[in-house]
Amino acid sequence: MGKNSYRLDRIRNIGIVAHIDAGKTTITERMLYYTGKIRRVGEVHEGTAVMDWMIQEKERGITITSAATTCFWKGHQINIIDTPGHVDFTVEVERTLRILDGAVIIFCGVEGVEPQSEAVWRQANRYHIPRIIFINKLDRVGADFWRVVESVGEEFDLTPLPLQIPIGEEGGFRGVVDLVRMEAVIWHGEDLEAKVSREKIPPDLTAKAHDFHHQLVEKVAEANDDYLEKFLEKGELEPEEIKKAVRYMCLHHKGVPVVCGSALKNKGTRLLLDAVMDYLPSPLDVPPVEGLDPISGEKEIRCPSPDEPLAALAFKVVTDPYVGKLTYFRVYSGKIKAGSFVYNSMKHEKERFGRILEMHANYRQARTEIKAGEIGAAIGPRNIDTGDSLCDERHPVILENIQFAEPVLSTAIESKTKLDQKKLADSLSRLAGEDPTFRVHQDRETGQTIISGMGQLHLEVILDRLRREFKVGVSTGEPQVAYRETVRKEAAAQGRYIHQSGGRGQYGDVSVQVEPRNKDDEIVFQDKTRGGPIPKEFVPAIRKGIEQAMNTGVLAGYPLVDIKVTLLDGSYHPVDSSEFAFRTAASIAFRKAALKADPYFLEPTMKVEIRVPQEFLGEVFGDITGRRGQIHKMETRGNIRYLKSYVPLAELFGYVTRLRSLTQGRAVPNIEFSHYQEVPPGMAGQLARDYGATK
């Protein structure tokens, strides 16, 4: 397929996702080299990777922002998004998986299933993404292909379909057995252009290869009645039949193809590209996208065709230093042309897409149009946010939005000079527009600007970008934990706002009930008034008053969560009642009811998983319990122990430095948000006292 031709069945929209340091960017760089997209491979450890283009990525040797690119392999167009592996930047994985058709999940051949591997697997499940597994780093000491395959099957309750088995172990890894074609693929060297040959399977692996080939054929034959009949008759299937059956199982989530290699040593990437082409879906292989008509509320379906009405989703907005705001989008149906107007059904307004681009990390190539099944970026739209639906105004549709995690860590920030104050506000606004997990607000008591994010590294990168990219001098306070408040029991209260000072007055009277909300209960506000004690036009104002009160809490100013509020009763005045009066009355009623409902504090609790040598286990164990941590699982792999625990975020400031000190730098932690839990009574009293002291 030429670069200007367009066939939906030959498009693959894929993400490369994994735990940090599993080799995602290294694999992506090799893919781009072998497809001819780049002429020289960049290395993550040297800070030269094309896909890690941000200065912060080059310095830290990690991926921070997802980068999109397009390449071509054997007549197929592959749109690739390389995603971060660090938990602080999970937003990039979330919005990437929302708009992709398939994914390559990378597992390290030594470490196997790691904490963030589990997180990205759950994210892929949420969006029903077909996926391929690539087991990487099989050249490293301690690599064990079979252990990883077994643990993946157990951890994720899936049927792994190994399509290859390694030839040689660790430093002796030199090839794979192709279980579909029953041939050995041998690499003669480790450089990019090393000769690759297909040979007979080595004698010492022949019996093992036949055994696993038979298991593979047995599993896939069940996917098709004709294949099953042929298998039962002859005990074998042709290679093309095996490939079709594997593809069917992959697309219908009945099995996951597994391939392997060593990306850094240039072994296995081309076979992975073949697997992407053979087994992952085209836009035609996934269900048509569904949405709602914003006017009628009826379900709308858009099929993947350039001739259908436009339906696209803006999945990422970035601030580009050269062109301003850059909006990334995925087109599900129809097409977007350069210079055309597109309707934003979330904001009910039209936006002009001045220039349409095909992205290659931070490089861009102009396109005249982006059609169904493709991913592009636009210069021109000013008021489009992440998750907005883009469509034809004559055929409006709202697509399913993207759900993002709430920030758990906050810090106060201020500009170093008065001249930088407005610049800081503008810069923070632009950064918040890029990243839905980064929040900015003014503390109503102190007037301070508070920024919130997913973790310490997340906020460090934000501050670094402010200084370097936006040229704003800033200073920060100590990190603060994002506590929450909730209630234990049910309570009701009345709130009245009556104000008369001559002429027209204000009158609002509201009774509400507050109660704990079940995790499965999606309703947070319910109107149970009957017979019109409050005109319906005032109910939205009542809800707004309650939401405002929830955001400011009743104990110490922290937002109230996991609460259900029911509007029970009220009264109105035909002349004096207003939205303002009912909003104020609702806020008063809610605060009274919440205070009667036994409110208490919640604190964010992190899942802390540590890989530590046996000789340091005691010190690490004691340090975790000393931080109010609860250890719930410990696994042993050789001399290495894997501790899994839950620790309050408030106890983790400076923890990574302390852990390095305890273990001579040999322990490797992974920390991610898990859940909110009740704050101990002594701490709760201190939080309330601290709040009272600042008022």
mmCIF file of C-alpha atoms in Angstrom, residues 90-370:
data_model
loop_
_atom_site.group_PDB
_atom_site.id
_atom_site.type_symbol
_atom_site.label_atom_id
_atom_site.label_comp_id
_atom_site.label_asym_id
_atom_site.label_seq_id
_atom_site.Cartn_x
_atom_site.Cartn_y
_atom_site.Cartn_z
ATOM 1 C CA THR A 90 -1.347 7.091 33.709
ATOM 2 C CA VAL A 91 -3.615 9.743 32.130
ATOM 3 C CA GLU A 92 -1.617 9.304 28.919
ATOM 4 C CA VAL A 93 -2.350 5.568 28.854
ATOM 5 C CA GLU A 94 -6.034 6.131 29.668
ATOM 6 C CA ARG A 95 -6.740 8.556 26.845
ATOM 7 C CA THR A 96 -4.587 6.564 24.421
ATOM 8 C CA LEU A 97 -6.413 3.269 25.013
ATOM 9 C CA ARG A 98 -9.758 5.065 24.720
ATOM 10 C CA ILE A 99 -9.176 5.814 21.020
ATOM 11 C CA LEU A 100 -7.092 2.818 19.876
ATOM 12 C CA ASP A 101 -8.204 -0.461 18.294
ATOM 13 C CA GLY A 102 -5.421 -2.704 19.622
ATOM 14 C CA ALA A 103 -2.400 -2.750 21.922
ATOM 15 C CA VAL A 104 0.990 -4.373 22.313
ATOM 16 C CA ILE A 105 1.600 -5.083 26.000
ATOM 17 C CA ILE A 106 5.294 -5.407 26.846
ATOM 18 C CA PHE A 107 6.518 -7.608 29.689
ATOM 19 C CA CYS A 108 10.118 -7.777 30.845
ATOM 20 C CA GLY A 109 11.463 -11.350 30.558
ATOM 21 C CA VAL A 110 13.126 -10.972 33.969
ATOM 22 C CA GLU A 111 10.538 -9.093 36.036
ATOM 23 C CA GLY A 112 7.408 -10.512 34.408
ATOM 24 C CA VAL A 113 4.117 -9.058 35.640
ATOM 25 C CA GLU A 114 4.886 -5.768 37.430
ATOM 26 C CA PRO A 115 2.507 -3.373 39.236
ATOM 27 C CA GLN A 116 1.966 -0.986 36.344
ATOM 28 C CA SER A 117 1.552 -3.973 33.987
ATOM 29 C CA GLU A 118 -1.537 -4.838 36.012
ATOM 30 C CA ALA A 119 -2.801 -1.250 35.811
ATOM 31 C CA VAL A 120 -2.476 -1.004 32.021
ATOM 32 C CA TRP A 121 -4.049 -4.440 31.592
ATOM 33 C CA ARG A 122 -7.085 -3.282 33.584
ATOM 34 C CA GLN A 123 -7.250 -0.116 31.468
ATOM 35 C CA ALA A 124 -7.192 -2.205 28.272
ATOM 36 C CA ASN A 125 -9.968 -4.404 29.699
ATOM 37 C CA ARG A 126 -12.073 -1.310 30.389
ATOM 38 C CA TYR A 127 -11.994 -0.355 26.713
ATOM 39 C CA HIS A 128 -12.196 -3.987 25.413
ATOM 40 C CA ILE A 129 -8.908 -3.644 23.523
ATOM 41 C CA PRO A 130 -7.585 -6.758 21.712
ATOM 42 C CA ARG A 131 -3.896 -7.132 22.514
ATOM 43 C CA ILE A 132 -0.645 -8.939 21.756
ATOM 44 C CA ILE A 133 1.977 -9.730 24.405
ATOM 45 C CA PHE A 134 5.665 -9.173 23.632
ATOM 46 C CA ILE A 135 8.051 -10.669 26.189
ATOM 47 C CA ASN A 136 11.154 -8.491 25.983
ATOM 48 C CA LYS A 137 14.733 -8.596 27.321
ATOM 49 C CA LEU A 138 15.165 -12.362 26.935
ATOM 50 C CA ASP A 139 18.930 -11.768 26.615
ATOM 51 C CA ARG A 140 19.202 -10.602 30.238
ATOM 52 C CA VAL A 141 20.388 -12.703 33.174
ATOM 53 C CA GLY A 142 17.368 -14.193 34.941
ATOM 54 C CA ALA A 143 15.046 -13.997 31.920
ATOM 55 C CA ASP A 144 12.489 -16.815 31.906
ATOM 56 C CA PHE A 145 9.988 -16.889 29.029
ATOM 57 C CA TRP A 146 7.889 -19.712 30.457
ATOM 58 C CA ARG A 147 7.594 -18.178 33.927
ATOM 59 C CA VAL A 148 6.306 -14.938 32.394
ATOM 60 C CA VAL A 149 3.793 -16.767 30.179
ATOM 61 C CA GLU A 150 2.516 -18.712 33.194
ATOM 62 C CA SER A 151 2.262 -15.647 35.459
ATOM 63 C CA VAL A 152 0.454 -13.628 32.767
ATOM 64 C CA GLY A 153 -2.124 -16.404 32.388
ATOM 65 C CA GLU A 154 -2.650 -16.631 36.143
ATOM 66 C CA GLU A 155 -2.650 -12.895 36.955
ATOM 67 C CA PHE A 156 -5.044 -11.881 34.192
ATOM 68 C CA ASP A 157 -7.140 -15.039 33.889
ATOM 69 C CA LEU A 158 -6.536 -15.396 30.151
ATOM 70 C CA THR A 159 -5.522 -17.996 27.593
ATOM 71 C CA PRO A 160 -1.989 -17.194 26.386
ATOM 72 C CA LEU A 161 -1.284 -18.324 22.832
ATOM 73 C CA PRO A 162 2.526 -18.590 22.493
ATOM 74 C CA LEU A 163 3.308 -18.248 18.781
ATOM 75 C CA GLN A 164 7.064 -18.478 19.409
ATOM 76 C CA ILE A 165 9.410 -20.113 21.904
ATOM 77 C CA PRO A 166 12.971 -18.834 22.534
ATOM 78 C CA ILE A 167 16.109 -20.530 21.238
ATOM 79 C CA GLY A 168 18.863 -20.096 23.813
ATOM 80 C CA GLU A 169 18.683 -18.510 27.242
ATOM 81 C CA GLU A 170 19.916 -15.219 28.681
ATOM 82 C CA GLY A 171 23.208 -14.251 26.944
ATOM 83 C CA GLY A 172 22.802 -17.227 24.618
ATOM 84 C CA PHE A 173 19.410 -16.071 23.278
ATOM 85 C CA ARG A 174 19.806 -16.184 19.490
ATOM 86 C CA GLY A 175 16.430 -16.895 17.938
ATOM 87 C CA VAL A 176 12.880 -18.206 18.220
ATOM 88 C CA VAL A 177 10.893 -21.162 16.983
ATOM 89 C CA ASP A 178 7.931 -19.976 14.888
ATOM 90 C CA LEU A 179 5.203 -22.332 16.148
ATOM 91 C CA VAL A 180 2.831 -21.372 13.314
ATOM 92 C CA ARG A 181 5.179 -22.254 10.438
ATOM 93 C CA MET A 182 7.308 -24.649 12.524
ATOM 94 C CA GLU A 183 10.613 -23.055 11.566
ATOM 95 C CA ALA A 184 13.514 -21.602 13.512
ATOM 96 C CA VAL A 185 14.224 -17.887 13.076
ATOM 97 C CA ILE A 186 17.900 -17.206 13.867
ATOM 98 C CA TRP A 187 19.603 -13.792 14.227
ATOM 99 C CA HIS A 188 23.270 -13.838 13.207
ATOM 100 C CA GLY A 189 24.475 -10.891 15.285
ATOM 101 C CA GLU A 190 23.020 -8.080 17.368
ATOM 102 C CA ASP A 191 23.233 -5.050 15.087
ATOM 103 C CA LEU A 192 20.216 -3.574 13.287
ATOM 104 C CA GLU A 193 21.050 -5.131 9.927
ATOM 105 C CA ALA A 194 22.186 -8.520 11.243
ATOM 106 C CA LYS A 195 21.317 -11.388 8.921
ATOM 107 C CA VAL A 196 18.144 -13.304 9.811
ATOM 108 C CA SER A 197 17.620 -16.829 8.525
ATOM 109 C CA ARG A 198 14.809 -19.350 8.660
ATOM 110 C CA GLU A 199 16.102 -22.829 9.364
ATOM 111 C CA LYS A 200 15.107 -26.212 10.666
ATOM 112 C CA ILE A 201 14.259 -26.336 14.353
ATOM 113 C CA PRO A 202 17.335 -27.286 16.456
ATOM 114 C CA PRO A 203 17.217 -31.014 17.414
ATOM 115 C CA ASP A 204 17.202 -30.273 21.155
ATOM 116 C CA LEU A 205 14.012 -28.212 20.735
ATOM 117 C CA THR A 206 12.184 -30.357 18.186
ATOM 118 C CA ALA A 207 10.103 -32.375 20.667
ATOM 119 C CA LYS A 208 9.248 -29.290 22.761
ATOM 120 C CA ALA A 209 8.315 -27.273 19.658
ATOM 121 C CA HIS A 210 6.005 -30.026 18.361
ATOM 122 C CA ASP A 211 4.368 -30.300 21.770
ATOM 123 C CA PHE A 212 3.631 -26.551 21.956
ATOM 124 C CA HIS A 213 2.604 -26.426 18.299
ATOM 125 C CA HIS A 214 0.065 -29.145 18.986
ATOM 126 C CA GLN A 215 -1.238 -27.268 22.050
ATOM 127 C CA LEU A 216 -1.578 -24.093 19.972
ATOM 128 C CA VAL A 217 -3.459 -25.850 17.174
ATOM 129 C CA GLU A 218 -5.695 -27.591 19.699
ATOM 130 C CA LYS A 219 -6.646 -24.260 21.328
ATOM 131 C CA VAL A 220 -7.289 -22.351 18.109
ATOM 132 C CA ALA A 221 -9.177 -25.166 16.378
ATOM 133 C CA GLU A 222 -11.977 -24.649 18.878
ATOM 134 C CA ALA A 223 -12.497 -21.134 17.480
ATOM 135 C CA ASN A 224 -14.058 -22.430 14.246
ATOM 136 C CA ASP A 225 -16.239 -25.476 13.628
ATOM 137 C CA ASP A 226 -14.641 -26.179 10.227
ATOM 138 C CA TYR A 227 -11.139 -26.001 11.707
ATOM 139 C CA LEU A 228 -12.198 -28.203 14.618
ATOM 140 C CA GLU A 229 -13.562 -30.826 12.242
ATOM 141 C CA LYS A 230 -10.362 -30.760 10.172
ATOM 142 C CA PHE A 231 -8.212 -30.956 13.302
ATOM 143 C CA LEU A 232 -10.154 -33.925 14.662
ATOM 144 C CA GLU A 233 -9.828 -35.620 11.260
ATOM 145 C CA LYS A 234 -6.164 -34.894 10.447
ATOM 146 C CA GLY A 235 -4.702 -33.650 13.731
ATOM 147 C CA GLU A 236 -3.246 -30.586 11.985
ATOM 148 C CA LEU A 237 -4.076 -27.204 10.406
ATOM 149 C CA GLU A 238 -2.321 -25.209 7.690
ATOM 150 C CA PRO A 239 -0.269 -22.158 8.821
ATOM 151 C CA GLU A 240 -2.752 -19.710 7.246
ATOM 152 C CA GLU A 241 -5.627 -21.448 9.009
ATOM 153 C CA ILE A 242 -3.781 -21.209 12.334
ATOM 154 C CA LYS A 243 -3.195 -17.480 11.754
ATOM 155 C CA LYS A 244 -6.858 -16.866 10.962
ATOM 156 C CA ALA A 245 -7.954 -18.780 14.045
ATOM 157 C CA VAL A 246 -5.458 -16.932 16.294
ATOM 158 C CA ARG A 247 -6.710 -13.635 14.864
ATOM 159 C CA TYR A 248 -10.312 -14.618 15.611
ATOM 160 C CA MET A 249 -9.440 -15.519 19.221
ATOM 161 C CA CYS A 250 -7.494 -12.279 19.676
ATOM 162 C CA LEU A 251 -10.284 -10.073 18.302
ATOM 163 C CA HIS A 252 -12.955 -11.813 20.377
ATOM 164 C CA HIS A 253 -10.915 -11.811 23.623
ATOM 165 C CA LYS A 254 -10.712 -15.601 23.715
ATOM 166 C CA GLY A 255 -6.895 -15.695 23.728
ATOM 167 C CA VAL A 256 -3.837 -13.441 23.610
ATOM 168 C CA PRO A 257 -1.011 -14.083 21.108
ATOM 169 C CA VAL A 258 2.455 -14.121 22.726
ATOM 170 C CA VAL A 259 5.697 -13.315 20.872
ATOM 171 C CA CYS A 260 9.150 -12.575 22.243
ATOM 172 C CA GLY A 261 12.604 -11.142 21.681
ATOM 173 C CA SER A 262 15.142 -8.568 22.797
ATOM 174 C CA ALA A 263 14.454 -5.125 21.359
ATOM 175 C CA LEU A 264 17.760 -3.605 22.513
ATOM 176 C CA LYS A 265 19.662 -6.423 20.762
ATOM 177 C CA ASN A 266 17.460 -5.997 17.650
ATOM 178 C CA LYS A 267 15.834 -9.413 17.915
ATOM 179 C CA GLY A 268 12.124 -9.924 17.350
ATOM 180 C CA THR A 269 10.860 -6.462 16.345
ATOM 181 C CA ARG A 270 10.140 -7.363 12.713
ATOM 182 C CA LEU A 271 8.277 -10.471 13.824
ATOM 183 C CA LEU A 272 6.284 -8.252 16.201
ATOM 184 C CA LEU A 273 5.359 -5.973 13.279
ATOM 185 C CA ASP A 274 4.149 -9.063 11.402
ATOM 186 C CA ALA A 275 2.057 -10.056 14.422
ATOM 187 C CA VAL A 276 0.512 -6.557 14.625
ATOM 188 C CA MET A 277 -0.445 -6.833 10.963
ATOM 189 C CA ASP A 278 -1.713 -10.435 11.253
ATOM 190 C CA TYR A 279 -3.593 -10.413 14.555
ATOM 191 C CA LEU A 280 -4.573 -6.937 15.768
ATOM 192 C CA PRO A 281 -7.796 -5.366 14.457
ATOM 193 C CA SER A 282 -8.342 -2.838 11.700
ATOM 194 C CA PRO A 283 -11.059 -0.194 12.283
ATOM 195 C CA LEU A 284 -13.414 -2.568 10.429
ATOM 196 C CA ASP A 285 -12.833 -5.352 12.975
ATOM 197 C CA VAL A 286 -14.043 -3.442 16.041
ATOM 198 C CA PRO A 287 -17.694 -2.636 16.786
ATOM 199 C CA PRO A 288 -19.028 0.645 15.314
ATOM 200 C CA VAL A 289 -18.640 3.545 17.710
ATOM 201 C CA GLU A 290 -21.730 4.426 19.751
ATOM 202 C CA GLY A 291 -22.868 7.774 21.071
ATOM 203 C CA LEU A 292 -25.928 9.820 21.977
ATOM 204 C CA ASP A 293 -27.836 12.394 19.987
ATOM 205 C CA PRO A 294 -27.468 15.534 22.163
ATOM 206 C CA ILE A 295 -30.964 16.708 21.190
ATOM 207 C CA SER A 296 -33.114 13.567 21.395
ATOM 208 C CA GLY A 297 -30.950 11.511 23.742
ATOM 209 C CA GLU A 298 -31.325 8.546 21.365
ATOM 210 C CA LYS A 299 -28.431 6.140 20.744
ATOM 211 C CA GLU A 300 -26.423 6.883 17.594
ATOM 212 C CA ILE A 301 -24.141 4.455 15.754
ATOM 213 C CA ARG A 302 -21.334 5.504 13.422
ATOM 214 C CA CYS A 303 -19.762 2.897 11.138
ATOM 215 C CA PRO A 304 -16.077 3.222 10.150
ATOM 216 C CA SER A 305 -16.466 4.764 6.706
ATOM 217 C CA PRO A 306 -15.359 8.103 5.217
ATOM 218 C CA ASP A 307 -18.837 8.383 3.675
ATOM 219 C CA GLU A 308 -20.665 8.375 7.034
ATOM 220 C CA PRO A 309 -21.364 11.622 8.970
ATOM 221 C CA LEU A 310 -18.330 12.808 10.915
ATOM 222 C CA ALA A 311 -17.708 11.410 14.410
ATOM 223 C CA ALA A 312 -14.345 12.070 16.052
ATOM 224 C CA LEU A 313 -12.956 12.362 19.573
ATOM 225 C CA ALA A 314 -10.379 14.872 20.799
ATOM 226 C CA PHE A 315 -8.184 12.758 23.058
ATOM 227 C CA LYS A 316 -5.296 15.095 23.763
ATOM 228 C CA VAL A 317 -4.607 18.827 23.791
ATOM 229 C CA VAL A 318 -1.046 20.160 24.040
ATOM 230 C CA THR A 319 0.595 23.566 24.064
ATOM 231 C CA ASP A 320 3.133 23.749 21.259
ATOM 232 C CA PRO A 321 5.754 26.513 21.584
ATOM 233 C CA TYR A 322 5.656 27.177 17.824
ATOM 234 C CA VAL A 323 2.029 26.777 16.753
ATOM 235 C CA GLY A 324 0.090 27.293 19.997
ATOM 236 C CA LYS A 325 -2.690 24.847 20.846
ATOM 237 C CA LEU A 326 -2.471 21.458 19.136
ATOM 238 C CA THR A 327 -5.506 19.145 19.279
ATOM 239 C CA TYR A 328 -5.053 15.391 18.706
ATOM 240 C CA PHE A 329 -8.122 13.512 17.474
ATOM 241 C CA ARG A 330 -9.263 10.093 16.277
ATOM 242 C CA VAL A 331 -11.765 9.978 13.414
ATOM 243 C CA TYR A 332 -14.269 7.127 13.732
ATOM 244 C CA SER A 333 -16.441 8.005 10.730
ATOM 245 C CA GLY A 334 -16.491 10.636 8.006
ATOM 246 C CA LYS A 335 -13.495 12.916 7.458
ATOM 247 C CA ILE A 336 -12.013 16.212 8.635
ATOM 248 C CA LYS A 337 -10.570 18.525 5.962
ATOM 249 C CA ALA A 338 -8.021 21.276 6.451
ATOM 250 C CA GLY A 339 -9.734 24.654 6.667
ATOM 251 C CA SER A 340 -13.151 23.169 7.453
ATOM 252 C CA PHE A 341 -15.470 23.891 10.401
ATOM 253 C CA VAL A 342 -16.222 21.071 12.842
ATOM 254 C CA TYR A 343 -19.054 21.033 15.391
ATOM 255 C CA ASN A 344 -18.128 20.445 19.052
ATOM 256 C CA SER A 345 -21.264 18.743 20.404
ATOM 257 C CA MET A 346 -20.063 19.031 24.034
ATOM 258 C CA LYS A 347 -19.860 22.832 23.859
ATOM 259 C CA HIS A 348 -22.454 23.413 21.114
ATOM 260 C CA GLU A 349 -20.131 25.491 18.965
ATOM 261 C CA LYS A 350 -18.217 25.281 15.706
ATOM 262 C CA GLU A 351 -14.430 25.338 15.504
ATOM 263 C CA ARG A 352 -12.258 25.913 12.440
ATOM 264 C CA PHE A 353 -9.548 23.334 11.803
ATOM 265 C CA GLY A 354 -7.008 25.550 10.038
ATOM 266 C CA ARG A 355 -4.260 22.992 9.445
ATOM 267 C CA ILE A 356 -4.488 19.198 9.631
ATOM 268 C CA LEU A 357 -1.343 17.292 10.572
ATOM 269 C CA GLU A 358 0.053 13.774 10.701
ATOM 270 C CA MET A 359 2.321 13.599 13.767
ATOM 271 C CA HIS A 360 5.690 11.932 14.217
ATOM 272 C CA ALA A 361 6.481 12.625 17.890
ATOM 273 C CA ASN A 362 7.052 16.412 17.873
ATOM 274 C CA TYR A 363 7.524 16.574 14.089
ATOM 275 C CA ARG A 364 4.544 17.145 11.846
ATOM 276 C CA GLN A 365 3.507 16.665 8.248
ATOM 277 C CA ALA A 366 0.638 18.601 6.645
ATOM 278 C CA ARG A 367 -2.360 16.613 5.400
ATOM 279 C CA THR A 368 -5.345 17.823 3.393
ATOM 280 C CA GLU A 369 -7.717 15.534 5.301
ATOM 281 C CA ILE A 370 -7.888 12.807 7.940
#
